[in-house]
């Protein structure tokens, strides 16, 4: 195996999930508590996505959560994974994240996506379909980059964005977004947790299209991947019953919030091959099992970083999953560079 010149980094993606019997307030508190926990474990960054109108997710206002998380942690970068550009004008995004960058210098990331982040009937109330369609995605990104650039004159000024640029990434699962990221010379985060089958192809398209820039002189890729880790393969599979039941109920037209593994076991989901197609992209198992799959993915995509998403019913199980990964994966990554 070829040794890496730099260590593979590991980061966290958290949606502030609202599980059965919980509420948005509790989910947001647990999001901050998880961030504090993984900050102490050595994870590199902590990202919060933008979702609207989803009863099982509390991350509707990522900029607000980012400020709270950055204020309560010390080492990690903190950012949006990501802001959905159809829902916002570029100047509003620039002002919000320029403000965050001034409060937390050199710690803020701005991931940008082109999805809506929720049902259309909800997102239509955030921004009208006409306004969403007015500016193509690539033009929105170019406008944003200009708003952060203090060297450009004769344009609208976005205070305090000008001169206070966060680290900007493009997020996506399609070849189109990968191509835009490459053409603009920006880092690319591939959403393996959403579209695992296209991840390798998308990262290849990105590298083929990449044009060096002052923001990113060489290609940089991060892969977001869903993981459920436990002390044994058997326990990890048992914990995944919650996700099996949630996915299956959604397919049956009866969406539910994430149930406990005990509830999933009671209804037979702990061992059932339910939702097998959607779980193929979830890495489930002991640290050794998960490590093998993560390393294979990192090598296939030439990834610089893996962004781990773990949805479990019990906050203590989520913390344990990230701790097991930190103990094994971070140590393994450092050994690769020696």
Short mmCIF file of C-alpha atoms in Angstrom, two decimals, residues 68-321:
data_model
loop_
_atom_site.label_atom_id
_atom_site.label_comp_id
_atom_site.label_asym_id
_atom_site.label_seq_id
_atom_site.Cartn_x
_atom_site.Cartn_y
_atom_site.Cartn_z
CA UNK A 68 -22.94 28.18 19.02
CA UNK A 69 -20.74 25.17 18.26
CA UNK A 70 -17.69 27.31 17.47
CA UNK A 71 -18.18 29.20 20.73
CA UNK A 72 -18.36 25.97 22.74
CA UNK A 73 -15.38 24.18 21.13
CA UNK A 74 -11.68 25.00 20.88
CA UNK A 75 -9.84 23.15 18.13
CA UNK A 76 -12.09 21.97 15.28
CA UNK A 77 -13.09 23.93 12.26
CA UNK A 78 -16.87 24.41 12.18
CA UNK A 79 -19.04 24.93 9.15
CA UNK A 80 -22.07 24.35 6.98
CA UNK A 81 -22.32 21.09 5.13
CA UNK A 82 -23.89 22.86 3.48
CA UNK A 83 -25.82 26.01 2.75
CA UNK A 84 -28.33 25.35 -0.03
CA UNK A 85 -27.78 28.15 -2.52
CA UNK A 86 -31.27 28.06 -4.11
CA UNK A 87 -32.73 29.19 -0.78
CA UNK A 88 -30.60 32.32 -0.31
CA UNK A 89 -29.26 35.30 -2.19
CA UNK A 90 -25.46 35.28 -2.40
CA UNK A 91 -25.11 38.54 -0.47
CA UNK A 92 -27.02 37.14 2.53
CA UNK A 93 -24.79 34.05 2.61
CA UNK A 94 -21.70 36.25 2.35
CA UNK A 95 -22.80 38.55 5.16
CA UNK A 96 -23.68 35.67 7.49
CA UNK A 97 -20.47 33.73 6.96
CA UNK A 98 -18.29 36.81 6.86
CA UNK A 99 -19.73 37.64 10.28
CA UNK A 100 -19.00 34.12 11.52
CA UNK A 101 -15.43 34.38 10.22
CA UNK A 102 -14.88 37.62 12.16
CA UNK A 103 -16.11 36.00 15.39
CA UNK A 104 -14.14 32.78 14.84
CA UNK A 105 -11.13 33.60 12.64
CA UNK A 106 -9.67 30.75 10.56
CA UNK A 107 -12.18 28.23 11.93
CA UNK A 108 -15.25 28.65 9.68
CA UNK A 109 -16.14 26.58 6.61
CA UNK A 110 -18.79 27.38 4.04
CA UNK A 111 -19.98 24.32 2.15
CA UNK A 112 -22.32 25.14 -0.71
CA UNK A 113 -24.89 22.84 -2.32
CA UNK A 114 -27.55 23.23 -4.99
CA UNK A 115 -30.38 21.10 -3.52
CA UNK A 116 -33.39 22.57 -1.72
CA UNK A 117 -32.85 20.82 1.60
CA UNK A 118 -36.50 19.96 2.14
CA UNK A 119 -39.96 19.52 0.59
CA UNK A 120 -40.79 22.02 -2.14
CA UNK A 121 -43.91 23.25 -0.34
CA UNK A 122 -41.65 24.32 2.52
CA UNK A 123 -38.74 25.72 0.52
CA UNK A 124 -41.13 27.73 -1.68
CA UNK A 125 -41.87 29.77 1.46
CA UNK A 126 -38.17 30.42 2.02
CA UNK A 127 -37.57 31.73 -1.49
CA UNK A 128 -39.88 31.84 -4.47
CA UNK A 129 -39.31 29.45 -7.39
CA UNK A 130 -38.79 32.48 -9.63
CA UNK A 131 -36.00 33.86 -7.46
CA UNK A 132 -34.42 30.42 -7.08
CA UNK A 133 -34.23 30.00 -10.85
CA UNK A 134 -32.99 33.53 -11.57
CA UNK A 135 -29.28 32.76 -11.25
CA UNK A 136 -27.59 29.50 -12.27
CA UNK A 137 -25.62 27.67 -9.57
CA UNK A 138 -22.19 28.38 -11.05
CA UNK A 139 -22.98 32.10 -11.36
CA UNK A 140 -24.12 32.17 -7.72
CA UNK A 141 -20.81 30.69 -6.63
CA UNK A 142 -18.84 33.19 -8.70
CA UNK A 143 -20.83 36.05 -7.18
CA UNK A 144 -20.19 34.74 -3.67
CA UNK A 145 -16.46 34.49 -4.30
CA UNK A 146 -16.43 38.10 -5.51
CA UNK A 147 -18.31 39.31 -2.43
CA UNK A 148 -15.61 37.86 -0.18
CA UNK A 149 -12.76 39.31 -2.28
CA UNK A 150 -11.56 42.70 -1.03
CA UNK A 151 -9.46 43.20 -4.18
CA UNK A 152 -12.45 43.56 -6.51
CA UNK A 153 -13.76 47.10 -7.00
CA UNK A 154 -16.89 48.53 -8.63
CA UNK A 155 -19.35 46.06 -7.18
CA UNK A 156 -21.81 45.76 -4.33
CA UNK A 157 -20.03 45.67 -0.98
CA UNK A 158 -20.94 42.95 1.49
CA UNK A 159 -19.87 43.97 4.98
CA UNK A 160 -18.30 42.19 6.86
CA UNK A 161 -17.78 39.52 4.19
CA UNK A 162 -15.22 41.55 2.27
CA UNK A 163 -11.80 40.32 3.36
CA UNK A 164 -13.29 37.79 5.81
CA UNK A 165 -13.65 34.71 3.64
CA UNK A 166 -14.28 31.32 5.26
CA UNK A 167 -12.92 28.14 3.70
CA UNK A 168 -15.29 27.44 0.79
CA UNK A 169 -16.23 23.97 -0.47
CA UNK A 170 -18.71 22.79 -3.08
CA UNK A 171 -20.90 19.86 -2.03
CA UNK A 172 -22.70 17.39 -4.21
CA UNK A 173 -23.24 13.88 -5.47
CA UNK A 174 -23.50 14.62 -9.19
CA UNK A 175 -20.95 14.93 -11.96
CA UNK A 176 -22.25 18.45 -12.62
CA UNK A 177 -21.35 19.84 -9.19
CA UNK A 178 -18.01 18.03 -9.32
CA UNK A 179 -17.27 19.66 -12.67
CA UNK A 180 -18.20 23.14 -11.39
CA UNK A 181 -15.99 22.70 -8.32
CA UNK A 182 -13.08 21.66 -10.52
CA UNK A 183 -13.57 24.46 -13.03
CA UNK A 184 -13.70 27.09 -10.27
CA UNK A 185 -10.68 25.67 -8.47
CA UNK A 186 -12.54 24.88 -5.23
CA UNK A 187 -12.40 21.88 -2.87
CA UNK A 188 -15.09 19.26 -3.49
CA UNK A 189 -17.06 17.28 -0.89
CA UNK A 190 -18.77 14.23 -2.40
CA UNK A 191 -22.00 13.11 -0.70
CA UNK A 192 -21.39 9.37 -0.51
CA UNK A 193 -23.94 9.16 2.32
CA UNK A 194 -26.61 10.25 -0.18
CA UNK A 195 -25.45 8.73 -3.49
CA UNK A 196 -22.76 6.11 -2.79
CA UNK A 197 -22.86 4.62 -6.28
CA UNK A 198 -21.67 7.83 -7.97
CA UNK A 199 -18.95 8.87 -5.52
CA UNK A 200 -15.95 7.46 -7.36
CA UNK A 201 -17.17 8.78 -10.72
CA UNK A 202 -17.85 12.25 -9.29
CA UNK A 203 -14.39 12.56 -7.73
CA UNK A 204 -12.83 11.47 -11.03
CA UNK A 205 -14.81 14.15 -12.90
CA UNK A 206 -13.66 16.72 -10.34
CA UNK A 207 -10.00 15.90 -10.78
CA UNK A 208 -10.30 15.89 -14.58
CA UNK A 209 -11.98 19.32 -14.54
CA UNK A 210 -9.77 20.89 -11.87
CA UNK A 211 -8.15 24.25 -12.59
CA UNK A 212 -5.70 25.52 -9.93
CA UNK A 213 -6.71 28.70 -8.12
CA UNK A 214 -5.39 30.92 -5.36
CA UNK A 215 -8.00 29.36 -3.04
CA UNK A 216 -7.07 25.78 -3.93
CA UNK A 217 -3.80 25.23 -5.84
CA UNK A 218 -4.33 21.44 -6.04
CA UNK A 219 -7.44 19.21 -5.94
CA UNK A 220 -8.88 18.59 -2.48
CA UNK A 221 -11.60 16.03 -1.85
CA UNK A 222 -13.66 15.10 1.16
CA UNK A 223 -16.12 12.21 1.21
CA UNK A 224 -19.13 12.19 3.52
CA UNK A 225 -20.00 8.66 4.62
CA UNK A 226 -22.60 7.16 6.96
CA UNK A 227 -21.09 4.99 9.70
CA UNK A 228 -22.41 2.94 12.62
CA UNK A 229 -19.54 1.61 14.72
CA UNK A 230 -19.72 -0.46 17.91
CA UNK A 231 -17.44 -2.79 19.85
CA UNK A 232 -18.54 -5.74 17.70
CA UNK A 233 -20.08 -6.35 14.30
CA UNK A 234 -23.10 -7.92 16.00
CA UNK A 235 -23.84 -4.92 18.19
CA UNK A 236 -23.37 -2.50 15.30
CA UNK A 237 -25.86 -4.48 13.22
CA UNK A 238 -28.30 -4.47 16.14
CA UNK A 239 -27.96 -0.69 16.51
CA UNK A 240 -28.59 -0.28 12.77
CA UNK A 241 -32.06 -1.75 13.26
CA UNK A 242 -33.23 1.77 14.11
CA UNK A 243 -32.19 3.00 10.69
CA UNK A 244 -33.63 -0.07 8.95
CA UNK A 245 -37.00 0.55 10.57
CA UNK A 246 -36.99 4.27 9.76
CA UNK A 247 -36.12 3.69 6.08
CA UNK A 248 -38.64 0.87 5.74
CA UNK A 249 -41.47 2.89 7.25
CA UNK A 250 -40.69 5.78 4.93
CA UNK A 251 -40.87 3.46 1.92
CA UNK A 252 -44.21 2.18 3.22
CA UNK A 253 -45.55 5.75 3.29
CA UNK A 254 -45.48 5.90 7.10
CA UNK A 255 -42.48 8.12 7.93
CA UNK A 256 -41.29 8.07 11.53
CA UNK A 257 -38.51 9.58 13.57
CA UNK A 258 -35.55 7.36 14.35
CA UNK A 259 -36.78 4.68 16.81
CA UNK A 260 -34.78 2.92 19.49
CA UNK A 261 -33.02 -0.34 18.55
CA UNK A 262 -35.24 -2.05 21.13
CA UNK A 263 -38.33 -0.87 19.22
CA UNK A 264 -36.79 -2.01 15.93
CA UNK A 265 -36.02 -5.40 17.46
CA UNK A 266 -39.58 -5.72 18.77
CA UNK A 267 -40.94 -5.24 15.24
CA UNK A 268 -38.33 -7.55 13.71
CA UNK A 269 -36.13 -4.95 12.04
CA UNK A 270 -32.92 -5.78 13.93
CA UNK A 271 -32.26 -8.84 11.77
CA UNK A 272 -34.55 -8.26 8.79
CA UNK A 273 -32.93 -7.40 5.46
CA UNK A 274 -35.13 -4.34 5.29
CA UNK A 275 -33.92 -1.33 3.30
CA UNK A 276 -30.91 -3.34 2.15
CA UNK A 277 -30.34 -1.19 -0.95
CA UNK A 278 -30.13 2.06 1.04
CA UNK A 279 -27.98 0.50 3.75
CA UNK A 280 -25.38 -0.74 1.26
CA UNK A 281 -23.69 2.65 1.52
CA UNK A 282 -23.69 2.67 5.33
CA UNK A 283 -20.51 1.29 6.89
CA UNK A 284 -21.68 -0.86 9.82
CA UNK A 285 -19.49 -2.88 12.14
CA UNK A 286 -16.62 -3.02 14.58
CA UNK A 287 -13.79 -0.48 14.22
CA UNK A 288 -11.75 -3.05 12.26
CA UNK A 289 -14.63 -3.71 9.85
CA UNK A 290 -15.38 -0.03 9.36
CA UNK A 291 -11.71 0.90 9.01
CA UNK A 292 -11.26 -1.49 6.08
CA UNK A 293 -14.22 -0.03 4.20
CA UNK A 294 -13.22 3.56 4.92
CA UNK A 295 -9.66 2.96 3.77
CA UNK A 296 -10.91 1.33 0.56
CA UNK A 297 -13.18 4.31 -0.10
CA UNK A 298 -10.43 6.82 0.62
CA UNK A 299 -8.04 5.08 -1.75
CA UNK A 300 -10.62 4.70 -4.52
CA UNK A 301 -11.50 8.41 -4.39
CA UNK A 302 -8.03 9.75 -3.49
CA UNK A 303 -9.75 11.50 -0.60
CA UNK A 304 -7.93 13.89 1.69
CA UNK A 305 -10.62 13.69 4.34
CA UNK A 306 -13.63 11.62 5.41
CA UNK A 307 -16.70 13.29 6.89
CA UNK A 308 -18.48 10.84 9.19
CA UNK A 309 -22.26 10.91 9.71
CA UNK A 310 -23.64 8.69 12.47
CA UNK A 311 -27.36 8.55 13.27
CA UNK A 312 -28.12 6.52 16.39
CA UNK A 313 -31.01 6.71 18.81
CA UNK A 314 -29.03 7.01 22.03
CA UNK A 315 -26.54 9.92 22.31
CA UNK A 316 -24.21 7.68 24.31
CA UNK A 317 -24.10 5.17 21.43
CA UNK A 318 -23.28 7.99 19.02
CA UNK A 319 -20.46 9.21 21.24
CA UNK A 320 -19.15 5.67 21.58
CA UNK A 321 -19.19 5.21 17.80
#
